[in-house]
PDB file of C-alpha atoms in Angstrom:
ATOM      1  CA  MET P   1     203.902 -73.797 -49.000  1.00 41.00           C
ATOM      2  CA  LYS P   2     206.912 -71.820 -49.911  1.00 46.00           C
ATOM      3  CA  ALA P   3     209.334 -71.082 -46.582  1.00 46.00           C
ATOM      4  CA  SER P   4     211.582 -68.103 -45.749  1.00 50.00           C
ATOM      5  CA  ARG P   5     214.794 -67.430 -47.296  1.00 57.00           C
ATOM      6  CA  GLY P   6     216.659 -70.617 -44.490  1.00 63.00           C
ATOM      7  CA  LYS P   7     214.106 -71.816 -43.720  1.00 72.00           C
ATOM      8  CA  VAL P   8     213.486 -75.642 -44.552  1.00 78.00           C
ATOM      9  CA  ILE P   9     209.909 -77.552 -45.435  1.00 77.00           C
ATOM     10  CA  VAL P  10     209.793 -80.986 -43.534  1.00 81.00           C
ATOM     11  CA  SER P  11     207.653 -83.513 -44.675  1.00 84.00           C
ATOM     12  CA  LYS P  12     205.992 -86.309 -41.750  1.00 89.00           C
ATOM     13  CA  LYS P  13     203.781 -89.294 -42.381  1.00 92.00           C
ATOM     14  CA  VAL P  14     201.145 -89.006 -39.312  1.00 93.00           C
ATOM     15  CA  GLY P  15     199.247 -92.438 -38.492  1.00 93.00           C
ATOM     16  CA  PRO P  16     197.636 -93.982 -39.905  1.00 96.00           C
ATOM     17  CA  CYS P  17     194.674 -95.519 -38.438  1.00 97.00           C
ATOM     18  CA  GLY P  18     192.447 -97.827 -39.058  1.00 97.00           C
ATOM     19  CA  GLY P  19     191.769-101.752 -40.149  1.00 96.00           C
ATOM     20  CA  ALA P  20     194.907-103.915 -42.414  1.00 95.00           C
ATOM     21  CA  GLY P  21     192.147-104.352 -45.406  1.00 96.00           C
ATOM     22  CA  GLY P  22     192.116-103.485 -49.174  1.00 96.00           C
ATOM     23  CA  SER P  23     194.980-102.061 -51.266  1.00 97.00           C
ATOM     24  CA  ALA P  24     197.450 -99.879 -50.049  1.00 98.00           C
ATOM     25  CA  LYS P  25     196.814 -95.757 -52.080  1.00 98.00           C
ATOM     26  CA  ASP P  26     199.553 -93.511 -51.367  1.00 97.00           C
ATOM     27  CA  MET P  27     199.669 -89.778 -52.972  1.00 96.00           C
ATOM     28  CA  ASP P  28     203.141 -88.962 -54.131  1.00 94.00           C
ATOM     29  CA  ILE P  29     203.227 -85.432 -52.265  1.00 94.00           C
ATOM     30  CA  THR P  30     206.285 -83.811 -54.663  1.00 93.00           C
ATOM     31  CA  GLY P  31     204.987 -80.558 -55.605  1.00 92.00           C
ATOM     32  CA  ILE P  32     202.233 -80.437 -53.454  1.00 94.00           C
ATOM     33  CA  THR P  33     201.044 -77.108 -53.086  1.00 92.00           C
ATOM     34  CA  ARG P  34     197.676 -77.180 -51.586  1.00 95.00           C
ATOM     35  CA  ILE P  35     194.711 -79.147 -51.184  1.00 98.00           C
ATOM     36  CA  VAL P  36     191.706 -78.016 -53.233  1.00 98.00           C
ATOM     37  CA  LYS P  37     188.838 -79.881 -52.067  1.00 99.00           C
ATOM     38  CA  VAL P  38     187.894 -83.315 -50.899  1.00 99.00           C
ATOM     39  CA  SER P  39     184.649 -85.206 -51.392  1.00 99.00           C
ATOM     40  CA  VAL P  40     183.849 -88.163 -49.074  1.00 99.00           C
ATOM     41  CA  ARG P  41     181.410 -90.939 -49.332  1.00 98.00           C
ATOM     42  CA  HIS P  42     179.475 -91.639 -46.246  1.00 98.00           C
ATOM     43  CA  GLY P  43     177.182 -93.357 -44.216  1.00 97.00           C
ATOM     44  CA  TRP P  44     177.217 -95.780 -41.355  1.00 97.00           C
ATOM     45  CA  ALA P  45     181.500 -96.080 -42.506  1.00 98.00           C
ATOM     46  CA  ILE P  46     183.343 -93.936 -44.593  1.00 98.00           C
ATOM     47  CA  ASP P  47     182.863 -95.671 -48.225  1.00 98.00           C
ATOM     48  CA  ALA P  48     185.876 -92.984 -50.199  1.00 98.00           C
ATOM     49  CA  LEU P  49     187.499 -90.672 -49.804  1.00 98.00           C
ATOM     50  CA  THR P  50     188.534 -88.532 -52.848  1.00 98.00           C
ATOM     51  CA  VAL P  51     191.048 -85.660 -52.772  1.00 98.00           C
ATOM     52  CA  LEU P  52     191.706 -82.741 -55.218  1.00 98.00           C
ATOM     53  CA  PHE P  53     195.050 -81.089 -54.462  1.00 98.00           C
ATOM     54  CA  LEU P  54     197.561 -78.241 -56.930  1.00 97.00           C
ATOM     55  CA  ARG P  55     200.757 -79.267 -57.341  1.00 95.00           C
ATOM     56  CA  ASN P  56     202.930 -77.628 -59.492  1.00 93.00           C
ATOM     57  CA  GLY P  57     200.123 -75.138 -60.442  1.00 93.00           C
ATOM     58  CA  LYS P  58     197.327 -77.787 -62.289  1.00 97.00           C
ATOM     59  CA  GLU P  59     194.663 -79.527 -60.032  1.00 97.00           C
ATOM     60  CA  GLU P  60     195.099 -82.827 -60.060  1.00 97.00           C
ATOM     61  CA  SER P  61     193.467 -85.798 -58.196  1.00 98.00           C
ATOM     62  CA  THR P  62     193.367 -88.869 -56.461  1.00 97.00           C
ATOM     63  CA  ASP P  63     191.164 -91.794 -57.525  1.00 96.00           C
ATOM     64  CA  ARG P  64     188.738 -92.310 -55.510  1.00 98.00           C
ATOM     65  CA  TRP P  65     190.022 -94.913 -52.459  1.00 98.00           C
ATOM     66  CA  GLY P  66     187.149 -97.040 -51.305  1.00 97.00           C
ATOM     67  CA  GLY P  67     183.680 -97.754 -52.903  1.00 96.00           C
ATOM     68  CA  GLY P  68     180.676 -96.240 -54.392  1.00 96.00           C
ATOM     69  CA  GLY P  69     178.364 -96.171 -51.417  1.00 95.00           C
ATOM     70  CA  GLY P  70     177.197 -94.232 -48.992  1.00 96.00           C
ATOM     71  CA  SER P  71     176.360 -90.227 -49.101  1.00 98.00           C
ATOM     72  CA  LEU P  72     178.479 -87.568 -50.548  1.00 98.00           C
ATOM     73  CA  SER P  73     179.718 -84.983 -49.192  1.00 98.00           C
ATOM     74  CA  GLU P  74     182.537 -81.863 -50.812  1.00 98.00           C
ATOM     75  CA  PHE P  75     184.080 -79.686 -49.193  1.00 98.00           C
ATOM     76  CA  THR P  76     186.289 -77.065 -51.670  1.00 98.00           C
ATOM     77  CA  LEU P  77     188.935 -75.229 -49.585  1.00 98.00           C
ATOM     78  CA  GLN P  78     189.402 -71.302 -49.644  1.00 98.00           C
ATOM     79  CA  PRO P  79     193.294 -70.228 -50.865  1.00 96.00           C
ATOM     80  CA  SER P  80     194.270 -69.341 -47.766  1.00 96.00           C
ATOM     81  CA  GLU P  81     192.558 -72.629 -45.712  1.00 98.00           C
ATOM     82  CA  TYR P  82     194.766 -75.787 -44.535  1.00 97.00           C
ATOM     83  CA  ILE P  83     193.625 -78.998 -43.055  1.00 98.00           C
ATOM     84  CA  THR P  84     195.664 -79.018 -39.128  1.00 97.00           C
ATOM     85  CA  SER P  85     193.945 -82.268 -38.246  1.00 97.00           C
ATOM     86  CA  VAL P  86     191.905 -84.921 -39.401  1.00 98.00           C
ATOM     87  CA  LYS P  87     189.866 -87.008 -36.013  1.00 98.00           C
ATOM     88  CA  GLY P  88     187.603 -89.669 -36.585  1.00 98.00           C
ATOM     89  CA  HIS P  89     186.523 -93.016 -35.084  1.00 98.00           C
ATOM     90  CA  MET P  90     187.675 -96.709 -36.570  1.00 98.00           C
ATOM     91  CA  GLY P  91     185.652 -99.356 -35.562  1.00 97.00           C
ATOM     92  CA  PRO P  92     184.299-102.816 -36.624  1.00 97.00           C
ATOM     93  CA  PHE P  93     181.662-102.839 -39.304  1.00 96.00           C
ATOM     94  CA  PHE P  94     180.087-105.680 -40.814  1.00 94.00           C
ATOM     95  CA  GLY P  95     183.376-108.041 -40.074  1.00 93.00           C
ATOM     96  CA  TYR P  96     185.896-105.195 -41.274  1.00 95.00           C
ATOM     97  CA  PHE P  97     187.390-102.962 -39.432  1.00 97.00           C
ATOM     98  CA  VAL P  98     187.383 -99.900 -41.049  1.00 98.00           C
ATOM     99  CA  VAL P  99     187.121 -96.242 -40.895  1.00 98.00           C
ATOM    100  CA  ARG P 100     183.750 -94.965 -38.995  1.00 98.00           C
ATOM    101  CA  SER P 101     183.859 -91.590 -39.028  1.00 99.00           C
ATOM    102  CA  LEU P 102     185.922 -88.800 -40.147  1.00 99.00           C
ATOM    103  CA  LYS P 103     186.374 -84.427 -39.754  1.00 99.00           C
ATOM    104  CA  PHE P 104     188.702 -82.208 -41.090  1.00 99.00           C
ATOM    105  CA  GLU P 105     189.537 -79.314 -38.950  1.00 98.00           C
ATOM    106  CA  THR P 106     191.525 -76.845 -40.786  1.00 98.00           C
ATOM    107  CA  ASN P 107     192.486 -72.833 -39.586  1.00 97.00           C
ATOM    108  CA  PHE P 108     189.183 -71.501 -40.760  1.00 97.00           C
ATOM    109  CA  GLY P 109     187.133 -73.734 -38.769  1.00 97.00           C
ATOM    110  CA  ALA P 110     186.230 -77.389 -39.861  1.00 98.00           C
ATOM    111  CA  TYR P 111     183.880 -79.637 -42.086  1.00 98.00           C
ATOM    112  CA  GLY P 112     182.244 -82.672 -41.146  1.00 95.00           C
ATOM    113  CA  PRO P 113     181.634 -84.952 -38.828  1.00 98.00           C
ATOM    114  CA  TYR P 114     181.063 -87.654 -42.180  1.00 98.00           C
ATOM    115  CA  GLY P 115     179.737 -91.097 -41.303  1.00 98.00           C
ATOM    116  CA  LYS P 116     179.035 -92.784 -37.969  1.00 97.00           C
ATOM    117  CA  GLU P 117     181.190 -92.042 -35.034  1.00 98.00           C
ATOM    118  CA  GLU P 118     181.342 -94.944 -33.319  1.00 97.00           C
ATOM    119  CA  GLY P 119     184.244 -97.591 -32.288  1.00 97.00           C
ATOM    120  CA  THR P 120     187.896 -95.583 -31.361  1.00 97.00           C
ATOM    121  CA  PRO P 121     187.837 -92.143 -31.404  1.00 98.00           C
ATOM    122  CA  PHE P 122     191.885 -91.139 -32.852  1.00 98.00           C
ATOM    123  CA  GLU P 123     192.946 -87.916 -34.427  1.00 97.00           C
ATOM    124  CA  LEU P 124     196.350 -87.036 -37.345  1.00 96.00           C
ATOM    125  CA  PRO P 125     197.134 -83.646 -35.741  1.00 95.00           C
ATOM    126  CA  ALA P 126     199.513 -81.418 -38.335  1.00 93.00           C
ATOM    127  CA  ILE P 127     201.033 -80.110 -34.810  1.00 87.00           C
ATOM    128  CA  ASN P 128     203.136 -75.934 -35.887  1.00 85.00           C
ATOM    129  CA  GLY P 129     202.096 -77.572 -40.158  1.00 91.00           C
ATOM    130  CA  LYS P 130     199.731 -78.457 -42.234  1.00 95.00           C
ATOM    131  CA  VAL P 131     198.496 -81.655 -43.784  1.00 97.00           C
ATOM    132  CA  ILE P 132     199.537 -81.802 -47.011  1.00 96.00           C
ATOM    133  CA  GLY P 133     198.533 -85.630 -48.359  1.00 97.00           C
ATOM    134  CA  PHE P 134     197.163 -88.358 -47.477  1.00 98.00           C
ATOM    135  CA  TYR P 135     197.628 -92.032 -47.171  1.00 98.00           C
ATOM    136  CA  GLY P 136     195.823 -95.493 -46.604  1.00 98.00           C
ATOM    137  CA  ARG P 137     194.182 -98.755 -47.888  1.00 98.00           C
ATOM    138  CA  SER P 138     190.657 -98.670 -49.086  1.00 98.00           C
ATOM    139  CA  ALA P 139     188.895-101.739 -51.086  1.00 96.00           C
ATOM    140  CA  GLY P 140     185.458-101.393 -50.777  1.00 95.00           C
ATOM    141  CA  LEU P 141     185.567 -99.345 -47.764  1.00 98.00           C
ATOM    142  CA  LEU P 142     187.817 -96.893 -46.985  1.00 98.00           C
ATOM    143  CA  ASP P 143     190.136 -99.359 -44.412  1.00 98.00           C
ATOM    144  CA  THR P 144     193.527 -96.955 -43.410  1.00 98.00           C
ATOM    145  CA  LEU P 145     194.008 -92.948 -43.169  1.00 98.00           C
ATOM    146  CA  GLY P 146     196.730 -91.165 -42.497  1.00 97.00           C
ATOM    147  CA  VAL P 147     198.645 -87.436 -43.328  1.00 98.00           C
ATOM    148  CA  TYR P 148     201.283 -86.285 -45.077  1.00 96.00           C
ATOM    149  CA  VAL P 149     202.471 -82.936 -42.995  1.00 94.00           C
ATOM    150  CA  ASN P 150     204.582 -80.194 -44.116  1.00 90.00           C
ATOM    151  CA  MET P 151     206.624 -78.439 -41.624  1.00 85.00           C
ATOM    152  CA  GLU P 152     208.778 -75.239 -41.830  1.00 78.00           C
ATOM    153  CA  MET P 153     211.999 -75.410 -39.640  1.00 71.00           C
ATOM    154  CA  ASP P 154     214.716 -73.922 -39.041  1.00 68.00           C
ATOM    155  CA  PRO P 155     217.735 -75.806 -40.631  1.00 61.00           C
ATOM    156  CA  VAL P 156     219.268 -75.981 -36.505  1.00 57.00           C
ATOM    157  CA  GLU P 157     216.039 -76.557 -35.135  1.00 54.00           C
ATOM    158  CA  ARG P 158     215.303 -79.779 -37.400  1.00 51.00           C
ATOM    159  CA  LEU P 159     218.814 -80.861 -36.024  1.00 51.00           C
ATOM    160  CA  ILE P 160     218.030 -80.886 -32.783  1.00 51.00           C
ATOM    161  CA  THR P 161     214.705 -82.537 -33.279  1.00 54.00           C
ATOM    162  CA  GLY P 162     216.936 -85.972 -35.302  1.00 52.00           C
ATOM    163  CA  PHE P 163     213.692 -86.297 -37.201  1.00 51.00           C
ATOM    164  CA  LYS P 164     214.892 -89.026 -39.943  1.00 48.00           C
ATOM    165  CA  GLN P 165     212.099 -89.333 -40.888  1.00 47.00           C
ATOM    166  CA  PHE P 166     211.477 -86.383 -42.371  1.00 46.00           C
ATOM    167  CA  LYS P 167     211.510 -85.525 -46.641  1.00 45.00           C
ATOM    168  CA  THR P 168     213.689 -82.076 -46.499  1.00 40.00           C
ATOM    169  CA  GLU P 169     213.660 -79.569 -49.227  1.00 40.00           C
ATOM    170  CA  VAL P 170     215.470 -76.125 -48.880  1.00 38.00           C
ATOM    171  CA  TYR P 171     214.157 -72.705 -50.057  1.00 37.00           C
ATOM    172  CA  GLU P 172     216.807 -70.633 -50.675  1.00 34.00           C
TER     173      GLU P 172
END
């Protein structure tokens, strides 16, 4: 995302939601300009997540976060489309607390829900911004999911908000 002259891009982690199982997964969001495609394996829970993204003009992909079970659903974002919110459910599944369902809302519409909408609902919003990446935990299923959000802010606005957890890039 390019910022207007004098604006700053701030990145913030939102979440995560889900359980504590599996191993940590994280996208390095440096240089990512947009998410291109999201692949979700799902059945009674979210089996796996894979994300194709654009970094410095080249397509890259995460590894598959999770297992190979369930049905595969994919969606490709239009060049000017971006994710504005990730919603879902988390709850127990065969003794593990995992992500049970996911729905991706964009500035153009929505994709999903994928999985089973059972358990505790959650939302990972990109208020006044866009989802630029993901982090979480996974093993045989997607245990936990969080998002990275990029927002364009005026430098004074950033000082007023005092969000120290933001990663900041200045565009002149």
